[in-house]
mmCIF file of C-alpha atoms in Angstrom:
data_model
loop_
_atom_site.group_PDB
_atom_site.id
_atom_site.type_symbol
_atom_site.label_atom_id
_atom_site.label_comp_id
_atom_site.label_asym_id
_atom_site.label_seq_id
_atom_site.Cartn_x
_atom_site.Cartn_y
_atom_site.Cartn_z
ATOM 1 C CA MET A 1 4.656 4.801 -10.754
ATOM 2 C CA THR A 2 1.208 5.932 -11.867
ATOM 3 C CA ILE A 3 -1.268 3.826 -13.812
ATOM 4 C CA TRP A 4 -0.599 5.881 -16.946
ATOM 5 C CA THR A 5 3.172 5.544 -16.529
ATOM 6 C CA GLU A 6 2.698 1.783 -16.605
ATOM 7 C CA PHE A 7 1.023 2.050 -20.013
ATOM 8 C CA GLN A 8 2.429 5.117 -21.748
ATOM 9 C CA ASP A 9 4.966 3.244 -23.929
ATOM 10 C CA LEU A 10 3.145 -0.093 -23.959
ATOM 11 C CA GLU A 11 1.178 -1.232 -26.974
ATOM 12 C CA PHE A 12 -2.278 -2.059 -25.687
ATOM 13 C CA LYS A 13 -5.963 -1.854 -26.605
ATOM 14 C CA LEU A 14 -8.800 -0.563 -24.448
ATOM 15 C CA TYR A 15 -12.149 -1.364 -26.007
ATOM 16 C CA TYR A 16 -15.671 -2.652 -25.460
ATOM 17 C CA LEU A 17 -17.196 -5.868 -26.729
ATOM 18 C CA ASP A 18 -20.614 -7.508 -26.626
ATOM 19 C CA ALA A 19 -20.424 -10.508 -24.295
ATOM 20 C CA ALA A 20 -23.741 -12.327 -24.749
ATOM 21 C CA GLY A 21 -25.569 -9.003 -24.698
ATOM 22 C CA ILE A 22 -23.440 -7.354 -21.996
ATOM 23 C CA LYS A 23 -21.349 -4.363 -23.085
ATOM 24 C CA THR A 24 -17.978 -5.167 -21.529
ATOM 25 C CA ARG A 25 -14.817 -3.106 -21.043
ATOM 26 C CA VAL A 26 -11.597 -4.911 -21.991
ATOM 27 C CA LEU A 27 -7.908 -4.058 -21.811
ATOM 28 C CA GLU A 28 -5.611 -6.230 -23.907
ATOM 29 C CA ALA A 29 -1.846 -6.350 -24.417
ATOM 30 C CA GLY A 30 0.745 -8.831 -25.619
ATOM 31 C CA GLU A 31 0.773 -11.928 -27.794
ATOM 32 C CA GLY A 32 0.779 -15.656 -27.230
ATOM 33 C CA GLU A 33 -1.600 -17.868 -25.294
ATOM 34 C CA PRO A 34 -4.507 -15.922 -23.766
ATOM 35 C CA LEU A 35 -4.362 -15.083 -20.060
ATOM 36 C CA VAL A 36 -7.613 -13.670 -18.666
ATOM 37 C CA LEU A 37 -7.422 -11.593 -15.472
ATOM 38 C CA LEU A 38 -10.486 -11.267 -13.218
ATOM 39 C CA HIS A 39 -10.702 -8.702 -10.399
ATOM 40 C CA GLY A 40 -12.529 -8.939 -7.068
ATOM 41 C CA THR A 41 -15.721 -7.537 -5.541
ATOM 42 C CA GLY A 42 -16.062 -3.849 -6.374
ATOM 43 C CA GLY A 43 -12.973 -4.046 -8.562
ATOM 44 C CA HIS A 44 -12.136 -3.095 -12.131
ATOM 45 C CA ILE A 45 -9.407 -3.358 -14.772
ATOM 46 C CA GLU A 46 -7.153 -0.880 -12.965
ATOM 47 C CA ALA A 47 -6.627 -3.456 -10.190
ATOM 48 C CA TYR A 48 -4.143 -5.124 -12.561
ATOM 49 C CA ALA A 49 -2.536 -1.940 -13.914
ATOM 50 C CA ARG A 50 0.840 -2.850 -12.435
ATOM 51 C CA ASN A 51 0.852 -6.353 -13.935
ATOM 52 C CA ILE A 52 -0.043 -5.879 -17.588
ATOM 53 C CA ARG A 53 3.459 -4.918 -18.726
ATOM 54 C CA GLY A 54 5.245 -7.892 -17.171
ATOM 55 C CA LEU A 55 2.624 -10.481 -18.032
ATOM 56 C CA SER A 56 2.176 -9.256 -21.601
ATOM 57 C CA LYS A 57 5.797 -10.191 -22.352
ATOM 58 C CA HIS A 58 4.702 -13.820 -22.155
ATOM 59 C CA PHE A 59 0.954 -13.913 -22.846
ATOM 60 C CA ARG A 60 -1.903 -12.232 -24.632
ATOM 61 C CA VAL A 61 -3.272 -10.570 -21.514
ATOM 62 C CA ILE A 62 -7.014 -9.909 -21.472
ATOM 63 C CA CYS A 63 -8.268 -7.967 -18.465
ATOM 64 C CA ILE A 64 -11.977 -7.247 -18.114
ATOM 65 C CA ASP A 65 -14.423 -5.353 -15.974
ATOM 66 C CA MET A 66 -16.639 -8.186 -14.784
ATOM 67 C CA LEU A 67 -20.431 -8.188 -14.920
ATOM 68 C CA GLY A 68 -21.864 -5.097 -13.186
ATOM 69 C CA HIS A 69 -18.392 -3.768 -12.337
ATOM 70 C CA GLY A 70 -16.232 -0.928 -13.594
ATOM 71 C CA TYR A 71 -17.605 0.387 -16.883
ATOM 72 C CA THR A 72 -19.167 -2.902 -17.954
ATOM 73 C CA GLU A 73 -22.959 -2.959 -18.306
ATOM 74 C CA LYS A 74 -24.945 -3.400 -15.094
ATOM 75 C CA PRO A 75 -28.140 -5.432 -15.570
ATOM 76 C CA ASP A 76 -30.496 -5.189 -12.612
ATOM 77 C CA HIS A 77 -30.439 -8.629 -11.013
ATOM 78 C CA PRO A 78 -28.397 -10.244 -8.235
ATOM 79 C CA TYR A 79 -24.940 -11.332 -9.388
ATOM 80 C CA GLY A 80 -24.260 -14.920 -8.372
ATOM 81 C CA ILE A 81 -21.140 -16.857 -9.271
ATOM 82 C CA ASP A 82 -23.078 -18.474 -12.109
ATOM 83 C CA SER A 83 -23.924 -15.017 -13.536
ATOM 84 C CA TYR A 84 -20.264 -13.997 -13.521
ATOM 85 C CA SER A 85 -19.318 -17.337 -15.060
ATOM 86 C CA ASP A 86 -21.874 -16.896 -17.843
ATOM 87 C CA HIS A 87 -20.471 -13.438 -18.542
ATOM 88 C CA LEU A 88 -16.927 -14.820 -18.726
ATOM 89 C CA LEU A 89 -18.126 -17.432 -21.189
ATOM 90 C CA GLY A 90 -19.654 -14.646 -23.279
ATOM 91 C CA VAL A 91 -16.334 -12.774 -23.276
ATOM 92 C CA LEU A 92 -14.363 -15.812 -24.456
ATOM 93 C CA GLN A 93 -16.912 -16.546 -27.165
ATOM 94 C CA ALA A 94 -16.948 -12.917 -28.319
ATOM 95 C CA LEU A 95 -13.159 -13.084 -28.668
ATOM 96 C CA ASN A 96 -13.361 -16.455 -30.443
ATOM 97 C CA LEU A 97 -11.092 -18.010 -27.840
ATOM 98 C CA LYS A 98 -11.187 -21.780 -27.641
ATOM 99 C CA LYS A 99 -9.017 -21.948 -24.515
ATOM 100 C CA ALA A 100 -7.352 -19.557 -22.063
ATOM 101 C CA HIS A 101 -5.354 -19.454 -18.872
ATOM 102 C CA ILE A 102 -7.437 -17.743 -16.191
ATOM 103 C CA SER A 103 -6.241 -15.939 -13.088
ATOM 104 C CA GLY A 104 -8.720 -14.399 -10.682
ATOM 105 C CA GLU A 105 -8.291 -12.352 -7.520
ATOM 106 C CA SER A 106 -10.784 -12.704 -4.641
ATOM 107 C CA LEU A 107 -14.245 -12.907 -6.280
ATOM 108 C CA GLY A 108 -12.444 -13.369 -9.593
ATOM 109 C CA GLY A 109 -10.703 -16.473 -8.241
ATOM 110 C CA TRP A 110 -14.012 -17.922 -7.111
ATOM 111 C CA VAL A 111 -15.508 -17.237 -10.549
ATOM 112 C CA ALA A 112 -12.467 -18.718 -12.312
ATOM 113 C CA ALA A 113 -12.708 -21.936 -10.304
ATOM 114 C CA TRP A 114 -16.455 -22.245 -10.901
ATOM 115 C CA PHE A 115 -15.975 -21.591 -14.605
ATOM 116 C CA ALA A 116 -13.287 -24.277 -14.835
ATOM 117 C CA ALA A 117 -15.573 -26.771 -13.107
ATOM 118 C CA TYR A 118 -18.488 -26.171 -15.471
ATOM 119 C CA HIS A 119 -16.683 -25.179 -18.689
ATOM 120 C CA PRO A 120 -13.438 -27.193 -18.535
ATOM 121 C CA GLU A 121 -13.090 -27.245 -22.300
ATOM 122 C CA TYR A 122 -12.213 -23.526 -22.257
ATOM 123 C CA VAL A 123 -9.536 -23.586 -19.550
ATOM 124 C CA LEU A 124 -5.808 -24.238 -19.910
ATOM 125 C CA SER A 125 -4.871 -23.483 -16.297
ATOM 126 C CA LEU A 126 -5.989 -21.603 -13.197
ATOM 127 C CA VAL A 127 -4.236 -19.274 -10.789
ATOM 128 C CA LEU A 128 -6.581 -18.518 -7.895
ATOM 129 C CA ASN A 129 -5.257 -15.398 -6.187
ATOM 130 C CA THR A 130 -6.520 -14.825 -2.599
ATOM 131 C CA PRO A 131 -9.939 -16.189 -3.634
ATOM 132 C CA GLY A 132 -11.613 -14.631 -0.649
ATOM 133 C CA ASN A 133 -13.288 -15.767 2.563
ATOM 134 C CA VAL A 134 -13.381 -19.410 1.531
ATOM 135 C CA ASN A 135 -14.914 -20.353 4.895
ATOM 136 C CA ASN A 136 -17.786 -17.867 4.557
ATOM 137 C CA LYS A 137 -16.983 -16.082 7.813
ATOM 138 C CA PRO A 138 -19.984 -13.872 8.694
ATOM 139 C CA GLU A 139 -17.822 -11.055 10.076
ATOM 140 C CA VAL A 140 -15.858 -10.846 6.813
ATOM 141 C CA MET A 141 -19.047 -10.825 4.739
ATOM 142 C CA ALA A 142 -20.591 -8.137 6.929
ATOM 143 C CA ARG A 143 -17.526 -5.896 6.762
ATOM 144 C CA LEU A 144 -17.144 -6.303 3.013
ATOM 145 C CA LYS A 145 -20.825 -5.599 2.394
ATOM 146 C CA GLU A 146 -20.882 -2.562 4.661
ATOM 147 C CA SER A 147 -17.631 -1.038 3.398
ATOM 148 C CA THR A 148 -18.530 -1.605 -0.261
ATOM 149 C CA ILE A 149 -21.974 -0.025 0.024
ATOM 150 C CA LYS A 150 -20.596 2.874 2.058
ATOM 151 C CA ALA A 151 -17.813 3.519 -0.465
ATOM 152 C CA VAL A 152 -20.375 3.671 -3.280
ATOM 153 C CA ILE A 153 -23.492 5.251 -1.769
ATOM 154 C CA GLU A 154 -21.501 7.714 0.355
ATOM 155 C CA ALA A 155 -18.689 8.046 -2.158
ATOM 156 C CA ASN A 156 -15.975 10.463 -1.139
ATOM 157 C CA TYR A 157 -12.199 10.385 -0.922
ATOM 158 C CA GLU A 158 -12.034 8.966 2.603
ATOM 159 C CA ASN A 159 -14.658 6.235 2.144
ATOM 160 C CA VAL A 160 -13.105 4.993 -1.084
ATOM 161 C CA LYS A 161 -9.644 5.178 0.478
ATOM 162 C CA THR A 162 -10.817 3.147 3.487
ATOM 163 C CA ARG A 163 -12.285 0.475 1.211
ATOM 164 C CA LEU A 164 -8.999 0.226 -0.721
ATOM 165 C CA GLU A 165 -6.819 0.253 2.389
ATOM 166 C CA TRP A 166 -8.676 -2.807 3.666
ATOM 167 C CA LEU A 167 -7.198 -4.704 0.713
ATOM 168 C CA MET A 168 -3.593 -3.816 1.470
ATOM 169 C CA TYR A 169 -1.042 -4.935 4.029
ATOM 170 C CA ASP A 170 1.000 -1.823 3.235
ATOM 171 C CA LYS A 171 -1.622 0.939 3.344
ATOM 172 C CA SER A 172 0.773 3.379 1.637
ATOM 173 C CA GLN A 173 0.236 1.413 -1.583
ATOM 174 C CA VAL A 174 -3.189 3.057 -1.909
ATOM 175 C CA THR A 175 -2.392 5.940 -4.241
ATOM 176 C CA ASP A 176 -4.441 9.063 -4.908
ATOM 177 C CA GLU A 177 -4.736 7.978 -8.531
ATOM 178 C CA LEU A 178 -6.205 4.599 -7.573
ATOM 179 C CA ILE A 179 -8.676 6.304 -5.256
ATOM 180 C CA GLU A 180 -9.682 8.718 -8.014
ATOM 181 C CA ALA A 181 -10.109 5.913 -10.561
ATOM 182 C CA ARG A 182 -12.370 3.993 -8.205
ATOM 183 C CA TYR A 183 -14.264 7.131 -7.120
ATOM 184 C CA LYS A 184 -15.186 7.871 -10.737
ATOM 185 C CA ILE A 185 -16.453 4.311 -11.175
ATOM 186 C CA TYR A 186 -18.423 4.300 -7.935
ATOM 187 C CA THR A 187 -20.147 7.625 -8.660
ATOM 188 C CA GLN A 188 -21.695 6.417 -11.914
ATOM 189 C CA PRO A 189 -25.503 6.622 -11.417
ATOM 190 C CA GLU A 190 -25.939 3.030 -12.579
ATOM 191 C CA TYR A 191 -23.258 1.825 -10.159
ATOM 192 C CA GLN A 192 -25.222 3.315 -7.276
ATOM 193 C CA LYS A 193 -27.911 0.766 -8.134
ATOM 194 C CA SER A 194 -25.696 -2.161 -9.103
ATOM 195 C CA VAL A 195 -23.741 -2.157 -5.832
ATOM 196 C CA TYR A 196 -26.639 -3.970 -4.157
ATOM 197 C CA ASN A 197 -26.443 -6.690 -6.810
ATOM 198 C CA ILE A 198 -22.661 -6.820 -6.376
ATOM 199 C CA VAL A 199 -22.878 -7.464 -2.617
ATOM 200 C CA TYR A 200 -25.504 -10.188 -3.098
ATOM 201 C CA LEU A 201 -22.848 -12.818 -2.396
ATOM 202 C CA GLN A 202 -22.181 -11.325 1.030
ATOM 203 C CA ASP A 203 -25.583 -12.592 2.142
ATOM 204 C CA PRO A 204 -25.102 -15.994 3.864
ATOM 205 C CA GLU A 205 -28.138 -17.620 2.225
ATOM 206 C CA ALA A 206 -27.184 -16.418 -1.259
ATOM 207 C CA ARG A 207 -23.582 -17.457 -0.743
ATOM 208 C CA GLN A 208 -24.523 -20.964 0.326
ATOM 209 C CA GLN A 209 -25.493 -21.834 -3.264
ATOM 210 C CA TYR A 210 -21.898 -21.350 -4.407
ATOM 211 C CA THR A 211 -19.807 -22.268 -1.378
ATOM 212 C CA TRP A 212 -16.509 -24.057 -2.024
ATOM 213 C CA ASP A 213 -17.365 -27.736 -2.029
ATOM 214 C CA PRO A 214 -15.853 -30.980 -3.398
ATOM 215 C CA SER A 215 -19.034 -31.570 -5.430
ATOM 216 C CA TRP A 216 -17.938 -28.929 -7.929
ATOM 217 C CA CYS A 217 -14.292 -28.269 -7.054
ATOM 218 C CA GLY A 218 -13.609 -31.935 -7.761
ATOM 219 C CA LYS A 219 -14.597 -31.359 -11.400
ATOM 220 C CA ILE A 220 -11.639 -29.027 -12.007
ATOM 221 C CA ASN A 221 -9.240 -30.989 -14.191
ATOM 222 C CA VAL A 222 -6.642 -28.401 -15.230
ATOM 223 C CA PRO A 223 -3.366 -27.376 -13.557
ATOM 224 C CA THR A 224 -4.368 -25.120 -10.662
ATOM 225 C CA LEU A 225 -2.280 -22.899 -8.413
ATOM 226 C CA LEU A 226 -3.646 -21.378 -5.213
ATOM 227 C CA ALA A 227 -1.750 -18.130 -4.623
ATOM 228 C CA TRP A 228 -2.347 -17.099 -0.997
ATOM 229 C CA THR A 229 -0.714 -14.332 1.030
ATOM 230 C CA ASP A 230 0.467 -14.138 4.619
ATOM 231 C CA HIS A 231 -1.689 -11.099 5.461
ATOM 232 C CA ASP A 232 -4.972 -11.702 3.615
ATOM 233 C CA PRO A 233 -7.767 -10.145 5.735
ATOM 234 C CA THR A 234 -10.283 -12.712 4.460
ATOM 235 C CA SER A 235 -8.527 -16.085 4.772
ATOM 236 C CA THR A 236 -5.465 -17.476 6.520
ATOM 237 C CA VAL A 237 -2.945 -19.699 4.770
ATOM 238 C CA GLU A 238 -4.281 -22.607 6.825
ATOM 239 C CA GLU A 239 -7.701 -22.062 5.263
ATOM 240 C CA ALA A 240 -6.202 -22.666 1.833
ATOM 241 C CA LYS A 241 -5.448 -26.310 2.634
ATOM 242 C CA PRO A 242 -9.061 -27.596 2.412
ATOM 243 C CA ILE A 243 -9.457 -25.869 -0.964
ATOM 244 C CA GLN A 244 -6.228 -27.490 -2.135
ATOM 245 C CA ASP A 245 -7.626 -30.862 -1.069
ATOM 246 C CA MET A 246 -10.873 -30.220 -2.957
ATOM 247 C CA ILE A 247 -9.195 -29.367 -6.281
ATOM 248 C CA PRO A 248 -7.401 -32.408 -7.710
ATOM 249 C CA ASN A 249 -3.615 -32.044 -8.047
ATOM 250 C CA SER A 250 -3.669 -28.350 -7.161
ATOM 251 C CA GLU A 251 -0.622 -26.553 -5.792
ATOM 252 C CA LEU A 252 -0.308 -23.895 -3.099
ATOM 253 C CA THR A 253 2.133 -21.001 -2.872
ATOM 254 C CA VAL A 254 2.301 -18.063 -0.460
ATOM 255 C CA ILE A 255 3.236 -14.531 -1.527
ATOM 256 C CA GLU A 256 4.757 -12.833 1.502
ATOM 257 C CA GLY A 257 4.323 -9.256 2.650
ATOM 258 C CA ALA A 258 0.951 -8.724 0.973
ATOM 259 C CA GLY A 259 -2.712 -8.498 1.875
ATOM 260 C CA HIS A 260 -5.663 -9.177 -0.406
ATOM 261 C CA TRP A 261 -4.086 -7.529 -3.493
ATOM 262 C CA PRO A 262 -0.693 -9.185 -4.010
ATOM 263 C CA GLN A 263 -0.865 -8.250 -7.685
ATOM 264 C CA TRP A 264 -0.668 -4.592 -6.617
ATOM 265 C CA GLU A 265 1.589 -4.791 -3.554
ATOM 266 C CA LYS A 266 4.087 -7.420 -4.737
ATOM 267 C CA VAL A 267 4.120 -6.951 -8.485
ATOM 268 C CA GLU A 268 7.233 -8.937 -9.386
ATOM 269 C CA ASP A 269 6.419 -11.786 -7.004
ATOM 270 C CA PHE A 270 2.889 -12.006 -8.347
ATOM 271 C CA ASN A 271 3.887 -11.831 -12.001
ATOM 272 C CA ASN A 272 6.646 -14.405 -11.558
ATOM 273 C CA THR A 273 4.239 -16.696 -9.730
ATOM 274 C CA ILE A 274 1.900 -16.764 -12.729
ATOM 275 C CA ILE A 275 4.633 -16.855 -15.377
ATOM 276 C CA ASN A 276 6.617 -19.645 -13.739
ATOM 277 C CA PHE A 277 3.553 -21.746 -12.970
ATOM 278 C CA ILE A 278 2.229 -21.594 -16.514
ATOM 279 C CA LEU A 279 5.545 -21.920 -18.319
ATOM 280 C CA GLN A 280 7.025 -24.627 -16.076
ATOM 281 C CA THR A 281 3.968 -26.584 -14.945
ATOM 282 C CA VAL A 282 1.458 -26.310 -17.740
ATOM 283 C CA LYS A 283 3.804 -26.764 -20.678
#
């Protein structure tokens, strides 16, 4: 299945909005309660291409290119978790949404949790999908920083493919179309500059300001599901337990046979995880 095949008979909208001054790319499909999907570091809307159809049968799915990513505007300053959170707030306000379910993958999960801690009035529930190196392991930060910069500054088929393969347990899931979509994003002149702002959080000192900690995780007061995998290259299942303890009344599930992108590798398992959690737990 190609990305276009996933969408060719689906009613959806691809548009831009002004999120507190940031021109932001949005893909939207479905009706019902809003479900916002947030990608990871270096990601973009296409990371959820395989999920929109299934999720939009139950929710109004709103998938965005986050601050500095994809085809969203790229202001020239370091992107901390607070910057991404402010941008998400701008998106919700631009859409006149009072509340939404939020699911984030990797960086997106970190942003979703932070947003729920500081803007709880906007959040119905959280699904934190492989939220990424929760223990701030230096070797993971170094590899992610190096591979991301290399994929962008030295953008070619092999470098982009290598960056995408790192996300997958089953490397064959990295399609030529996905590589091409990311290559076109990474070769934007403005992206060549913004990549250094994107990898800001892979610096240990910068990251320390936002590290997972009970002081802010304890403020999360909505139903929260931690969706880990058994082959995540950034965090083991055991490393999820402290995060579960930090977030009051949170639940943990493990999606098997997937790496850092379960939404891409295990589409049905991932979709059902979100659908069942929201419909059975939140209602």
